[in-house]
mmCIF file of C-alpha atoms in Angstrom:
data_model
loop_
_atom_site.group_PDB
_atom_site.id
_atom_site.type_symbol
_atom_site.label_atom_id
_atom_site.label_comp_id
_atom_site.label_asym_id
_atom_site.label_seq_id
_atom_site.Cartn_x
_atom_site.Cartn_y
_atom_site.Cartn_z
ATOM 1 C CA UNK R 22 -19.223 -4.866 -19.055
ATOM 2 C CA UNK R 23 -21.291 -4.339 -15.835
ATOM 3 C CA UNK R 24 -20.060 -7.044 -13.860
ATOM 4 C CA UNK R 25 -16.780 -6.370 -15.115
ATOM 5 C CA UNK R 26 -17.389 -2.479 -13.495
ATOM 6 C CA UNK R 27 -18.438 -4.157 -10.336
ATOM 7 C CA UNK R 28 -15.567 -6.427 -9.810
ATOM 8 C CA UNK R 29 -13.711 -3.150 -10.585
ATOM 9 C CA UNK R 30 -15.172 -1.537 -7.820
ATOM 10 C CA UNK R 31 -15.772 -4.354 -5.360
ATOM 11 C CA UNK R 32 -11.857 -4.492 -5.187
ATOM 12 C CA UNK R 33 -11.837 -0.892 -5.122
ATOM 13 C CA UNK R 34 -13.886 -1.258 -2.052
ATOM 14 C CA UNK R 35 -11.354 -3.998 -0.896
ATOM 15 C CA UNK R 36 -8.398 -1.491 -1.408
ATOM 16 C CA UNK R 37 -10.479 1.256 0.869
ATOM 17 C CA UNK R 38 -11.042 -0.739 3.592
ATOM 18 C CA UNK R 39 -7.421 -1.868 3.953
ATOM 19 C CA UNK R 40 -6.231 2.132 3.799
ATOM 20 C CA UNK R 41 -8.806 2.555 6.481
ATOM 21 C CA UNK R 42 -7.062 -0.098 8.803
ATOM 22 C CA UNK R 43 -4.114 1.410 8.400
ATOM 23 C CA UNK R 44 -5.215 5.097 8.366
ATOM 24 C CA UNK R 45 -7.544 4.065 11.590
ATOM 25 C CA UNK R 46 -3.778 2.554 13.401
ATOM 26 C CA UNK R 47 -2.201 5.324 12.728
ATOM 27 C CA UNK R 48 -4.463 7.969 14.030
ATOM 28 C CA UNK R 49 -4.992 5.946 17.029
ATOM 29 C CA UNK R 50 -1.313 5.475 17.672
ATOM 30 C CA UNK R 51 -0.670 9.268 16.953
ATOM 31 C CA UNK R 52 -3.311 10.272 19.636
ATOM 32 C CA UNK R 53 -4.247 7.900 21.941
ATOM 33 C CA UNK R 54 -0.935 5.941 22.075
ATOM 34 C CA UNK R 55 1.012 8.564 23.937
ATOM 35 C CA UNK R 56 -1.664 8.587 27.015
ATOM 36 C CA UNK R 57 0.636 5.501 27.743
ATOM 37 C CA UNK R 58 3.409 7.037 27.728
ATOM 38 C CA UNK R 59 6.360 4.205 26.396
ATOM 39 C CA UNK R 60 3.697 1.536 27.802
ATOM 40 C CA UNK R 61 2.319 -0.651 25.022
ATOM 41 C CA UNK R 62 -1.289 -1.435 25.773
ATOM 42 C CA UNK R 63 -2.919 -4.433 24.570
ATOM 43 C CA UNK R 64 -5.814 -2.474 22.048
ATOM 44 C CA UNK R 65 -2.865 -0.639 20.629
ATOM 45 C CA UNK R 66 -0.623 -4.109 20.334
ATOM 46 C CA UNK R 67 -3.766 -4.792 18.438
ATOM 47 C CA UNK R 68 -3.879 -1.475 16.315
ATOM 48 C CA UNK R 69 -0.492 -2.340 15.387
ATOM 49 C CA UNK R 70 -0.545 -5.582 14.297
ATOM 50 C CA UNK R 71 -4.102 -4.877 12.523
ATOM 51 C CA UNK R 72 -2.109 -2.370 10.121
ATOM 52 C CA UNK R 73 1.457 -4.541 10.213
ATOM 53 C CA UNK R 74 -1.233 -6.757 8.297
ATOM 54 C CA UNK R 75 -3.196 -5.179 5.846
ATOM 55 C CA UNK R 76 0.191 -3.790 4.532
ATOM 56 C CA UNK R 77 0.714 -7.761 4.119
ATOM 57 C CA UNK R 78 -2.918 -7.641 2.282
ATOM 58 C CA UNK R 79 -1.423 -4.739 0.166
ATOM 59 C CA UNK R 80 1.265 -6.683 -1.516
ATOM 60 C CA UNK R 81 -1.303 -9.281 -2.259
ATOM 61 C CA UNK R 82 -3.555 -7.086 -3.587
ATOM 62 C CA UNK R 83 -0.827 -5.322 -5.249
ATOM 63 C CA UNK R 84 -0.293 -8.701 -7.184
ATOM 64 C CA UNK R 85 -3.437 -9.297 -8.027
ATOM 65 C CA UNK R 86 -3.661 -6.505 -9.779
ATOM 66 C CA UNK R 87 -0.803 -6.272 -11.419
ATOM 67 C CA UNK R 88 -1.346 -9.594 -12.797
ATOM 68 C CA UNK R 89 -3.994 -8.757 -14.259
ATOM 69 C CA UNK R 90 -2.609 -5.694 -16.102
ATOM 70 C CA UNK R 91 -0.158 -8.331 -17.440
ATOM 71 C CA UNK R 92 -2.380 -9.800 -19.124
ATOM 72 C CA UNK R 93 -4.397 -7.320 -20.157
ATOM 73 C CA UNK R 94 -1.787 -5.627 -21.859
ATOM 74 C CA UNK R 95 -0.873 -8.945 -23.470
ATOM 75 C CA UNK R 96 -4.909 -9.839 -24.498
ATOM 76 C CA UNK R 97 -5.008 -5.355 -26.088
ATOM 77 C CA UNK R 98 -1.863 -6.744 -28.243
ATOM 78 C CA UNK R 99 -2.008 -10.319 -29.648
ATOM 79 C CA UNK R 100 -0.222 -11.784 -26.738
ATOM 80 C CA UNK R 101 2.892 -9.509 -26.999
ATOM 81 C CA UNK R 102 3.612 -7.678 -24.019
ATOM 82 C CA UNK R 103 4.078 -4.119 -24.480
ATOM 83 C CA UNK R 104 6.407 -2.497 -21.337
ATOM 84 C CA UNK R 105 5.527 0.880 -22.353
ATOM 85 C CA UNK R 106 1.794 0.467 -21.836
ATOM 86 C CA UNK R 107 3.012 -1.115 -18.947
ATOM 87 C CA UNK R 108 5.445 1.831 -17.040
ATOM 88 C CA UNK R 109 3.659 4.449 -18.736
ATOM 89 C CA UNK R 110 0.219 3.270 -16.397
ATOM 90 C CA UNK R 111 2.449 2.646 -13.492
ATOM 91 C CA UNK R 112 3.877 6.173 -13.700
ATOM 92 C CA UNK R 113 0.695 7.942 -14.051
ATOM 93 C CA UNK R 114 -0.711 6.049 -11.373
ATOM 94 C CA UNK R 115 2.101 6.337 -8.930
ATOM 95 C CA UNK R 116 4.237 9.291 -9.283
ATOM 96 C CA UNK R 117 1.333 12.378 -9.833
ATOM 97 C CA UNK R 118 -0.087 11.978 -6.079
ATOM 98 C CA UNK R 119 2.968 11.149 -4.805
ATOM 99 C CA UNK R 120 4.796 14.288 -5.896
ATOM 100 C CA UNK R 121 2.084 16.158 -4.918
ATOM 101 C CA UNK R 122 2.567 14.318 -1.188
ATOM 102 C CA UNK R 123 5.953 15.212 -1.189
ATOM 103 C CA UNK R 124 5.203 19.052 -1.641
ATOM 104 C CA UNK R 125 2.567 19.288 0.941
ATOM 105 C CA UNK R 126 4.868 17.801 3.301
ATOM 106 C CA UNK R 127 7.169 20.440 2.909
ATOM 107 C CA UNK R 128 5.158 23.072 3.064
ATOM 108 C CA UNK R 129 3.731 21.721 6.134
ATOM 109 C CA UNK R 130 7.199 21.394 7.537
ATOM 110 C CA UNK R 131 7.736 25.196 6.576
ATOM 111 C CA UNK R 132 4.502 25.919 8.324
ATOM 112 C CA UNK R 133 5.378 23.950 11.413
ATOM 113 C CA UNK R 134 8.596 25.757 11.592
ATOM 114 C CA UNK R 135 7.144 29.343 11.285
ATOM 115 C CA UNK R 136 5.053 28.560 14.357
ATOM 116 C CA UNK R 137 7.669 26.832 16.251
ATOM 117 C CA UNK R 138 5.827 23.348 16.216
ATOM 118 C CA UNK R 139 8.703 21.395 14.613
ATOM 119 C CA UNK R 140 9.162 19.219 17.716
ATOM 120 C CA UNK R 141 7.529 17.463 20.392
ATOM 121 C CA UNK R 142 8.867 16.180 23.890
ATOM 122 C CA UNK R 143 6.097 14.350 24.760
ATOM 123 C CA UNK R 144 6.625 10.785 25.803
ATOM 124 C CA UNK R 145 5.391 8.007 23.717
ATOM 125 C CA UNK R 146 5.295 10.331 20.846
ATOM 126 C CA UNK R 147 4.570 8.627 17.261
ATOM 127 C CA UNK R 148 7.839 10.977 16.180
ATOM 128 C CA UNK R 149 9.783 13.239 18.341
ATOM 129 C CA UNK R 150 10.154 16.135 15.477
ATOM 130 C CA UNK R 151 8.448 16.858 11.991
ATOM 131 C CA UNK R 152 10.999 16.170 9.399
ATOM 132 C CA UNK R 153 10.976 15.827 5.625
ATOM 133 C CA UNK R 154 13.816 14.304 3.574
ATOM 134 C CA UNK R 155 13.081 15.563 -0.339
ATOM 135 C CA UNK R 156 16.729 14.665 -2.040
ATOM 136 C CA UNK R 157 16.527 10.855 -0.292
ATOM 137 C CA UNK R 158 12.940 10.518 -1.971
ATOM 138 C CA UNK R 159 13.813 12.072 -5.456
ATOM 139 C CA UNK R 160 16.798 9.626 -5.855
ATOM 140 C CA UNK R 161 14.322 6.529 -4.974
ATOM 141 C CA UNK R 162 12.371 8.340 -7.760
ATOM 142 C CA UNK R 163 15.035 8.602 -10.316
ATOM 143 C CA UNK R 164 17.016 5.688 -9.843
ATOM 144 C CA UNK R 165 13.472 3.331 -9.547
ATOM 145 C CA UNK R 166 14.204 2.884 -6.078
ATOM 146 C CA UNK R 167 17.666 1.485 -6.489
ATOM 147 C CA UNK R 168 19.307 3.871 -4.599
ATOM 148 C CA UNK R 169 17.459 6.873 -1.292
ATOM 149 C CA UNK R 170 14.304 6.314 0.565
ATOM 150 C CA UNK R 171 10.872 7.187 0.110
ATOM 151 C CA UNK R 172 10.358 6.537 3.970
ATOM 152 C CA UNK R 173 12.788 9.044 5.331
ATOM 153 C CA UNK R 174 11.562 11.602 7.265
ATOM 154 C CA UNK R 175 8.152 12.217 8.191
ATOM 155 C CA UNK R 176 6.511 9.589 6.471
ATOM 156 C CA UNK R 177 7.911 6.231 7.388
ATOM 157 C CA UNK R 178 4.762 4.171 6.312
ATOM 158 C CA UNK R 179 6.154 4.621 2.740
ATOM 159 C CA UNK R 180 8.782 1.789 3.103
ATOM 160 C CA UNK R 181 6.127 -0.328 1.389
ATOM 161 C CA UNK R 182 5.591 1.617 -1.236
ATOM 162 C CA UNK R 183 9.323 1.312 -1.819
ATOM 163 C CA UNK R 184 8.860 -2.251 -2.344
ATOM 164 C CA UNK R 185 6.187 -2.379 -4.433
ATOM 165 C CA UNK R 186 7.806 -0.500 -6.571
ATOM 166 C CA UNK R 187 10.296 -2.479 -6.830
ATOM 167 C CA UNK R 188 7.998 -5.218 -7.538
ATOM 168 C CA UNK R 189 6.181 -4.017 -10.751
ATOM 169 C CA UNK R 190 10.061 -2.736 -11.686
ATOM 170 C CA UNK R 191 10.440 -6.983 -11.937
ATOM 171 C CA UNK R 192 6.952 -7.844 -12.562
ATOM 172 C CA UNK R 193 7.354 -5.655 -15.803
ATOM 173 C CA UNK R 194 11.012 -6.996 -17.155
ATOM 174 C CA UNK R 195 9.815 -10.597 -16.267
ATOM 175 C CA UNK R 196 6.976 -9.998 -18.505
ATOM 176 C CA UNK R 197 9.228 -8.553 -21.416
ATOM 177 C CA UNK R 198 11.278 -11.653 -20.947
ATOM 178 C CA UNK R 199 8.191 -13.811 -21.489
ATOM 179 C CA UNK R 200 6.175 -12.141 -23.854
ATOM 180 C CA UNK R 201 8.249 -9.423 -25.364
ATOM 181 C CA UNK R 202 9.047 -9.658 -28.980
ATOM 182 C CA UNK R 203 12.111 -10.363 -30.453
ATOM 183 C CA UNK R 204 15.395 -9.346 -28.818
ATOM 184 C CA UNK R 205 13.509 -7.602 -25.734
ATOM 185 C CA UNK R 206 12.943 -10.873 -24.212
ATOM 186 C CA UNK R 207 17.068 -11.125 -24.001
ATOM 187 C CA UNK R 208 16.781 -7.041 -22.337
ATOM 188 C CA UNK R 209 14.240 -8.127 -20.350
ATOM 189 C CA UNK R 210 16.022 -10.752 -18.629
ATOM 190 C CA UNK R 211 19.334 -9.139 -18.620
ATOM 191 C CA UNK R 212 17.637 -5.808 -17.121
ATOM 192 C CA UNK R 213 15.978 -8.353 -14.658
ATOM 193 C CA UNK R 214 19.434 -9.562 -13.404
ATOM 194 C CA UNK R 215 21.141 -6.180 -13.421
ATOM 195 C CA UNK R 216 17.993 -4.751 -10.962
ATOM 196 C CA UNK R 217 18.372 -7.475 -8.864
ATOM 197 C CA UNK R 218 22.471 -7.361 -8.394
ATOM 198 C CA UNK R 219 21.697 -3.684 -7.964
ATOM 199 C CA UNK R 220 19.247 -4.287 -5.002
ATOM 200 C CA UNK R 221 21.772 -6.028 -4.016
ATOM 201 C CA UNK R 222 19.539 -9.072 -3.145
ATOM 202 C CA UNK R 223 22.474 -10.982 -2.208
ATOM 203 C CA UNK R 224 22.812 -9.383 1.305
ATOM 204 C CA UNK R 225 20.955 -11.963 3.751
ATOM 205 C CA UNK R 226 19.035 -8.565 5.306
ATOM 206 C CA UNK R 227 18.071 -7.464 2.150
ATOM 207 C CA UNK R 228 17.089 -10.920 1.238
ATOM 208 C CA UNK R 229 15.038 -11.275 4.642
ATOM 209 C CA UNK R 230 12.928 -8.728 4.254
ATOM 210 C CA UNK R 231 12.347 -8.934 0.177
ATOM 211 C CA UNK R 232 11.549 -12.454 -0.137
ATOM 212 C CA UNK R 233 8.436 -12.527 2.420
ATOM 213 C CA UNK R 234 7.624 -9.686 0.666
ATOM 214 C CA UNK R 235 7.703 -10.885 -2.577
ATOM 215 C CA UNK R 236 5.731 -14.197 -1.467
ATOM 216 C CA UNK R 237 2.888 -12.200 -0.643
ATOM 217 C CA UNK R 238 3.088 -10.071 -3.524
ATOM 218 C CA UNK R 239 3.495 -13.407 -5.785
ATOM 219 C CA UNK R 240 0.404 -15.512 -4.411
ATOM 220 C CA UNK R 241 -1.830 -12.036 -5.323
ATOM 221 C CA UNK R 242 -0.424 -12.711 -8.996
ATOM 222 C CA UNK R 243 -1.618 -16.627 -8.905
ATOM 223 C CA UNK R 244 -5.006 -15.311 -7.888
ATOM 224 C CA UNK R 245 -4.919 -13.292 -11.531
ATOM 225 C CA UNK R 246 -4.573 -17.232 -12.800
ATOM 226 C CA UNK R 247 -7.525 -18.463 -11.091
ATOM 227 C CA UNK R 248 -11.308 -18.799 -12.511
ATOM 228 C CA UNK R 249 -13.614 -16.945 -10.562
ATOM 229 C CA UNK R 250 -15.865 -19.803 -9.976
ATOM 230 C CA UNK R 251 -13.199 -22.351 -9.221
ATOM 231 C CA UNK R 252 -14.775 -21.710 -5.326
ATOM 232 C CA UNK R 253 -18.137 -22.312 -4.534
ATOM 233 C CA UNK R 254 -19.218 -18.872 -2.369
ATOM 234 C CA UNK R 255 -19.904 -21.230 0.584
ATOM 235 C CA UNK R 256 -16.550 -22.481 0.441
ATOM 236 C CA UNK R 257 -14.779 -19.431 0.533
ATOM 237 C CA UNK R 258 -16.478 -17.642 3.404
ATOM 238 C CA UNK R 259 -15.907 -20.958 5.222
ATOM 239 C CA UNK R 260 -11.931 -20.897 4.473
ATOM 240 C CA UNK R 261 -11.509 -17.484 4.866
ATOM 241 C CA UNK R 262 -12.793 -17.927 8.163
ATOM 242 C CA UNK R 263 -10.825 -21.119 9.222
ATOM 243 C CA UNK R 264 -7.729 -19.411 8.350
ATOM 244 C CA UNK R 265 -8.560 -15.758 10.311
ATOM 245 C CA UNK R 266 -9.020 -17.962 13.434
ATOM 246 C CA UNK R 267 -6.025 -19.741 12.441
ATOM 247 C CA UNK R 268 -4.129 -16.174 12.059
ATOM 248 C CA UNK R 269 -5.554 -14.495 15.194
ATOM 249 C CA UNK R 270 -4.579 -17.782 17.615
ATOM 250 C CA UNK R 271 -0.992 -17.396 16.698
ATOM 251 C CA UNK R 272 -1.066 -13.785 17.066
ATOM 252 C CA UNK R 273 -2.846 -14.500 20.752
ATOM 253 C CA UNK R 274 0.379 -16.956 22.027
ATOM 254 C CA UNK R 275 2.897 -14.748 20.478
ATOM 255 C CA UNK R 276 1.112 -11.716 22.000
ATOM 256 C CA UNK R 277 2.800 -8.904 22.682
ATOM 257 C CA UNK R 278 6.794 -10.170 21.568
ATOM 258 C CA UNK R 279 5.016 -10.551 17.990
ATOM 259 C CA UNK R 280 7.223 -8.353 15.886
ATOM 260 C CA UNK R 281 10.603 -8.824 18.439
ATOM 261 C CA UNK R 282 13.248 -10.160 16.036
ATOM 262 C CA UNK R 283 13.804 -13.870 18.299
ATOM 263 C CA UNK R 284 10.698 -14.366 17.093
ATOM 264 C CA UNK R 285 10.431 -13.534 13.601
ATOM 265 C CA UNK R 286 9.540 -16.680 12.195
ATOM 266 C CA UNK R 287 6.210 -16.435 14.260
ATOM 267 C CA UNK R 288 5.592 -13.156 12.836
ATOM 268 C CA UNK R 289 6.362 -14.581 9.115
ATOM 269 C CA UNK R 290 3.455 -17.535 10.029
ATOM 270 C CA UNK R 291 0.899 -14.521 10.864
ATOM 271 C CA UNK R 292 1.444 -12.930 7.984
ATOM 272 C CA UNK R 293 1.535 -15.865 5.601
ATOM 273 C CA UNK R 294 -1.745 -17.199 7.504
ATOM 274 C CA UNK R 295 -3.472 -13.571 6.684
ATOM 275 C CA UNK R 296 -1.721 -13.391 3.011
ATOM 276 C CA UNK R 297 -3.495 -16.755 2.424
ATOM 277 C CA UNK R 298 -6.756 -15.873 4.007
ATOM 278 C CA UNK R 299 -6.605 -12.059 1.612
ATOM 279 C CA UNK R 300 -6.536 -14.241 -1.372
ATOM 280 C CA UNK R 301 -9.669 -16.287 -0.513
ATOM 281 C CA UNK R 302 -11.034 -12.539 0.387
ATOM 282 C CA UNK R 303 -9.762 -11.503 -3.173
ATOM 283 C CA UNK R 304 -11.543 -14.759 -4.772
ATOM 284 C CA UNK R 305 -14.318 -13.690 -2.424
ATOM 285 C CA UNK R 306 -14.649 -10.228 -3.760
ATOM 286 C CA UNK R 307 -15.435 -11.618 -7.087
ATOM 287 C CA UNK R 308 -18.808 -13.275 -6.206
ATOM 288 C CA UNK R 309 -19.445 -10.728 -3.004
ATOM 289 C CA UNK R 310 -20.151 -7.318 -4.597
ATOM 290 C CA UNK R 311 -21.336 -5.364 -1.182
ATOM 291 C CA UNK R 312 -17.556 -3.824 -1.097
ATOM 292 C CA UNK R 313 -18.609 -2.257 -4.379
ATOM 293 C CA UNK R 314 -20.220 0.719 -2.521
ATOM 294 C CA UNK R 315 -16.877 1.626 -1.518
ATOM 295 C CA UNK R 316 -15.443 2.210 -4.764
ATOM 296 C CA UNK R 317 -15.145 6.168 -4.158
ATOM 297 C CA UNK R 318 -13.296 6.075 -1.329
ATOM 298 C CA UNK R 319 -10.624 3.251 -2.823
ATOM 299 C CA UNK R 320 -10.215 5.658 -5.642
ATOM 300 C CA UNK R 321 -8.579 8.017 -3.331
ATOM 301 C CA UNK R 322 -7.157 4.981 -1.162
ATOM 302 C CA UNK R 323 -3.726 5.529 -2.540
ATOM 303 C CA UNK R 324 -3.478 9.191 -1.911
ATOM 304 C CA UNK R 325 -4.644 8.675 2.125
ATOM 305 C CA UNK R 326 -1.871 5.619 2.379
ATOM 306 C CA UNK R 327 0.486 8.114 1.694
ATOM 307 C CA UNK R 328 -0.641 11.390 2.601
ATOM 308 C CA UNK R 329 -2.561 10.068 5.791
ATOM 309 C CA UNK R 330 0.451 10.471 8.717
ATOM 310 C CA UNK R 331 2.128 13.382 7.601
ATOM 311 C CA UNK R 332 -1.364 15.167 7.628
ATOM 312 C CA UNK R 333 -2.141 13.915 11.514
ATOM 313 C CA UNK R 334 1.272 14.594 12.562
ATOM 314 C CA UNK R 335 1.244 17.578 11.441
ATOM 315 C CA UNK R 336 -2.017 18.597 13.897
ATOM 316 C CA UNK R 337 -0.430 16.781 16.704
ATOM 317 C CA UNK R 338 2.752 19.153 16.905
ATOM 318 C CA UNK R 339 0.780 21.928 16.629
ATOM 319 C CA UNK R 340 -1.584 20.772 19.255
ATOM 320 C CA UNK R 341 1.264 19.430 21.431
ATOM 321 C CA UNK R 342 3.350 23.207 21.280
ATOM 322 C CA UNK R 343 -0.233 25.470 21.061
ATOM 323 C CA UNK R 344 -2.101 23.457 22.945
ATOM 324 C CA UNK R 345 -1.259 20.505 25.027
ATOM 325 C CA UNK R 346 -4.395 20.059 27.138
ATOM 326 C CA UNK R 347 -5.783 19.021 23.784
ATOM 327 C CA UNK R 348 -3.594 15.857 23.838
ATOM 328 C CA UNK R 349 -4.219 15.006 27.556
ATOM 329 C CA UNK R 350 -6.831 13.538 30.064
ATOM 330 C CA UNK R 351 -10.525 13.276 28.106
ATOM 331 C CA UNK R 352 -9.469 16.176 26.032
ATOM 332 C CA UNK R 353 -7.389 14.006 23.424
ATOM 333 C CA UNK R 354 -10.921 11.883 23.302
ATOM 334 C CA UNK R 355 -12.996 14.854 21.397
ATOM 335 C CA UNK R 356 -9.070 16.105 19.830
ATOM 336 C CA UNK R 357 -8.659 12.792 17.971
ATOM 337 C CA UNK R 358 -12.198 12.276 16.045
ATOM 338 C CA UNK R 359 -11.651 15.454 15.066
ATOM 339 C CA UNK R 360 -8.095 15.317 13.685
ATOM 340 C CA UNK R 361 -9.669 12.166 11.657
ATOM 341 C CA UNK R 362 -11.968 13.700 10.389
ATOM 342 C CA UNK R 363 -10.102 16.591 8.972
ATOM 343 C CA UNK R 364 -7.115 14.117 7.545
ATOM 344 C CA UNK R 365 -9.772 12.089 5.477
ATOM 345 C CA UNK R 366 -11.054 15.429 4.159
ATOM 346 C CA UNK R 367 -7.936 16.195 3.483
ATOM 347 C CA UNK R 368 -6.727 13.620 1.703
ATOM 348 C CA UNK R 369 -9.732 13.140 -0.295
ATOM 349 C CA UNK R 370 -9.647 16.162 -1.632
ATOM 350 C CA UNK R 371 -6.077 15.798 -2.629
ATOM 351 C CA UNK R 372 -7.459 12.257 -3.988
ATOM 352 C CA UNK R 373 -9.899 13.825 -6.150
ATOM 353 C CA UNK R 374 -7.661 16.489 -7.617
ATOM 354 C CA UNK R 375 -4.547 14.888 -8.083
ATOM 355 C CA UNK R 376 -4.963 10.980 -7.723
ATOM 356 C CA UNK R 377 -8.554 10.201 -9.888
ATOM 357 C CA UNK R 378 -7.278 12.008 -12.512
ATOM 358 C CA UNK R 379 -3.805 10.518 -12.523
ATOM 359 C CA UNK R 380 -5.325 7.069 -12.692
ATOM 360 C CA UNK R 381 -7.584 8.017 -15.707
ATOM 361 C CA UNK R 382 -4.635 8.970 -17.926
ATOM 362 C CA UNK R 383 -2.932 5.760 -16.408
ATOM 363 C CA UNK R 384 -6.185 4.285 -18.097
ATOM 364 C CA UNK R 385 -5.007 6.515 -21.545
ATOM 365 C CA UNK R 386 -1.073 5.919 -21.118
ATOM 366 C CA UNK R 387 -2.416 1.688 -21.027
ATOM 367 C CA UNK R 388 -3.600 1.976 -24.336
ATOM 368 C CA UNK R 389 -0.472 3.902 -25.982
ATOM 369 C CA UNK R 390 -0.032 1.721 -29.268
ATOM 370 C CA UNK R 391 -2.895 -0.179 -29.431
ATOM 371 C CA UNK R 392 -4.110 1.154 -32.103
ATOM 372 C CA UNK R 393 -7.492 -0.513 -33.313
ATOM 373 C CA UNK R 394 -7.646 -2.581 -30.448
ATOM 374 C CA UNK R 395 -8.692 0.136 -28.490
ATOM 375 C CA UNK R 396 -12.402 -0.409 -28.946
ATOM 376 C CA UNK R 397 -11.468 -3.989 -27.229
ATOM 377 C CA UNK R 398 -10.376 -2.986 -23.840
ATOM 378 C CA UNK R 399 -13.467 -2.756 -20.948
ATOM 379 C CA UNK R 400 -11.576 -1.927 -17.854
ATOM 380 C CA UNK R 401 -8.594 -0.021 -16.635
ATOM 381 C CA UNK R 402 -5.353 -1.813 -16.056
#
C-alpha cells in the first residue's frame, strides 16, 4: 500500500512539474514577450517550444493513466469493464474545476469591462482583448466535444484538453468493446464508430492533428502494460538521456522555423523523440520517488493548466490600461514575479476548493457497483 501511495504521488509530482513548464511559458510570454515587440527572441523560441512539449508529455501521461484506470476498473470487477465507474470518475475529475474556470473567467471579463481594461494595443501582446466564449464551451461540454470549443476565447491553451477528452470518450467505448459484458461489447464498438464519423476523422486536417495526438496518448497506455522492473534504473536514466540530446539537436537545426507548417514533419520528430523519452521518465518515476514531494502541488496541477492564463491575462490588461510603466523597461522585471506569484495562489486555492475534492468523489464515483470488492481497491483510478 505504501509504495503503491508513492508511485501515486511520484507521478503526481511528474504531473506538477509539467503544469509548471507550461504555467512558467506562459507567464513569461505574457510579460516578458512583448518587450520584443513582434520579435521572437531565442529564450522565448525556447519558452515556447519547452511548453509545445510538455503538452506532448501530457497526452502521454494522460495515457498512462488512463490505462491504468482500465484496468483497474476491470481487476474491482472480475475482468468486466464497467463504463460507468469509468465516465462517472472522468466527470468528477474533469468537469467540477472546469466549470468553476469557466465562471471565474467571466466574472473576470465583467470586471475587466467595468474598469475599461478589456483591451490592449500593445505590440507583441499574448492577446489583443480579454474575451470569453461560454455557449462554444458548454456545447463541447454537452455534446462530449463533438461539436464548440473549449479553447475559444480567452483561454486558448484548452485545445488540449479538447482532445483528451476526446481520448478517454474512445479509450472508454474501446474498453466496453473488449471487456464489456454481453451485448455492450456490440454498443461499444458501434458507439466507437459513430464518435469517430462524428469527429469527422475522415477530413485529412482533422486527421493531421488527431493521429500524432493519439500516438502520444497511445504509447502512455503501453507504459500501463509494462513491469516496473522490466528497466534496470541505470538503464533508464541513461536512455532518457540519449533521447533528450537526441530531441534538443533537432530542435537546435530546425531552430526558430520549428513549428512553421513546411516543416511539420520536423516538428512531429521532436515531439515523438520527447513522447519517447516521457515514457522512459514515466518508467523512471516508478523506481525514482524524489518527484513524490510534489504530490500537493500535482493535485491542483489540473486546475492551474486551465485556470493559469486567464488569471495572468487578466493582471496584464489591467496593468497595461492602469498602469503601463508596470509592463515596460525594468519595471515589467519586479511586475512579472509578482503576477506569478499571485496566479499560483490563485489557482491553488481554487485547486484546493474545487479540484481535490472533485477528484476524491472521482475516487467514490470509481467504485459505484462494486459492491464487496470495495475493500480490494488501494489507489484512486
Amino acid at each position: 500500500m505504501s509504495s503503491n501511495r508513492t508511485k501515486i504521488d511520484s507521478l503526481e509530482g511528474t504531473r506538477a512539474v509539467l503544469a509548471m513548464v507550461v504555467f512558467f511559458a506562459h507567464s513569461w510570454l505574457s510579460f516578458i514577450g512583448p518587450l520584443d515587440g513582434l520579435e521572437v527572441t531565442v529564450f522565448s523560441r525556447i519558452v515556447s517550444t519547452a511548453s509545445t512539449l510538455a503538452v506532448t508529455c501530457f497526452f502521454v501521461l494522460s495515457g498512462y493513466v488512463i490505462a491504468l484506470s482500465i484496468m483497474a476498473n476491470r481487476a474491482r470487477n472480475d475482468g468486466v469493464f464497467k463504463p460507468l465507474d469509468y465516465f462517472a470518475a472522468r466527470c468528477f475529475r474533469i468537469l467540477p474545476p472546469l466549470l468553476v474556470t469557466m465562471g471565474l473567467c467571466w466574472l473576470l471579463a465583467m470586471g475587466l469591462g467595468l474598469v475599461g481594461a478589456t483591451e490592449t494595443n500593445i505590440v507583441g501582446a499574448e492577446r489583443e482583448r480579454f474575451a470569453v466564449s461560454l455557449l462554444p464551451q458548454f456545447v463541447a461540454l454537452v455534446s462530449v466535444s463533438v461539436l464548440g470549443e473549449l479553447e475559444g476565447g480567452i483561454n486558448g491553451p484548452l485545445w488540449s484538453l479538447l482532445w483528451e477528452i476526446r481520448f478517454y470518450v474512445f479509450a472508454g467505448l474501446l474498453a466496453v468493446a473488449a471487456w464489456g459484458k454481453g451485448v455492450s461489447r456490440v454498443v461499444g464498438a458501434l458507439g466507437a464508430l459513430v464518435y469517430a464519423w462524428l469527429l469527422e476523422l475522415t477530413d485529412p486536417l482533422e486527421l493531421g492533428i488527431a493521429v500524432p495526438l493519439f500516438v502520444y496518448f497511445g504509447l502512455g497506455a503501453v507504459v500501463a502494460l509494462i513491469k516496473p522492473g522490466v528497466m534496470t534504473r541505470r538503464s533508464l536514466v541513461w536512455s532518457a538521456l540519449m533521447l533528450l540530446v537526441a530531441s534538443a539537436g533537432i530542435g537546435w537545426l530546425v531552430g526558430e522555423d520549428l513549428f512553421v507548417e513546411s516543416l511539420r514533419p520536423a516538428s512531429i520528430s521532436l515531439e515523438m523523440l520527447t513522447a519517447m523519452w516521457f515514457v522512459l521518465v514515466i518508467l523512471a518515476v516508478q523506481q525514482l520517488h524524489w518527484l513524490a514531494g510534489l504530490a500537493p502541488l500535482g493535485a491542483v496541477s489540473y486546475t492551474l493548466y486551465i485556470l493559469h492564463f486567464p488569471v495572468l491575462q487578466a493582471m496584464y490588461f489591467v496593468l497595461a490600461n492602469h498602469a503601463p510603466g508596470a509592463l515596460q523597461g525594468a519595471g515589467v522585471w519586479l511586475t512579472w514575479p509578482v503576477a506569478t506569484m499571485v496566479t499560483l495562489w490563485v489557482c491553488g486555492a481554487v485547486g484546493r476548493a474545487v479540484e481535490q475534492p472533485a477528484a476524491q468523489r472521482a475516487f467514490v464515483a470509481a467504485l459505484v457497483n462494486a459492491g464487496d470488492r470495495r475493500s480490494r481497491v488501494t489507489s484512486r483510478s
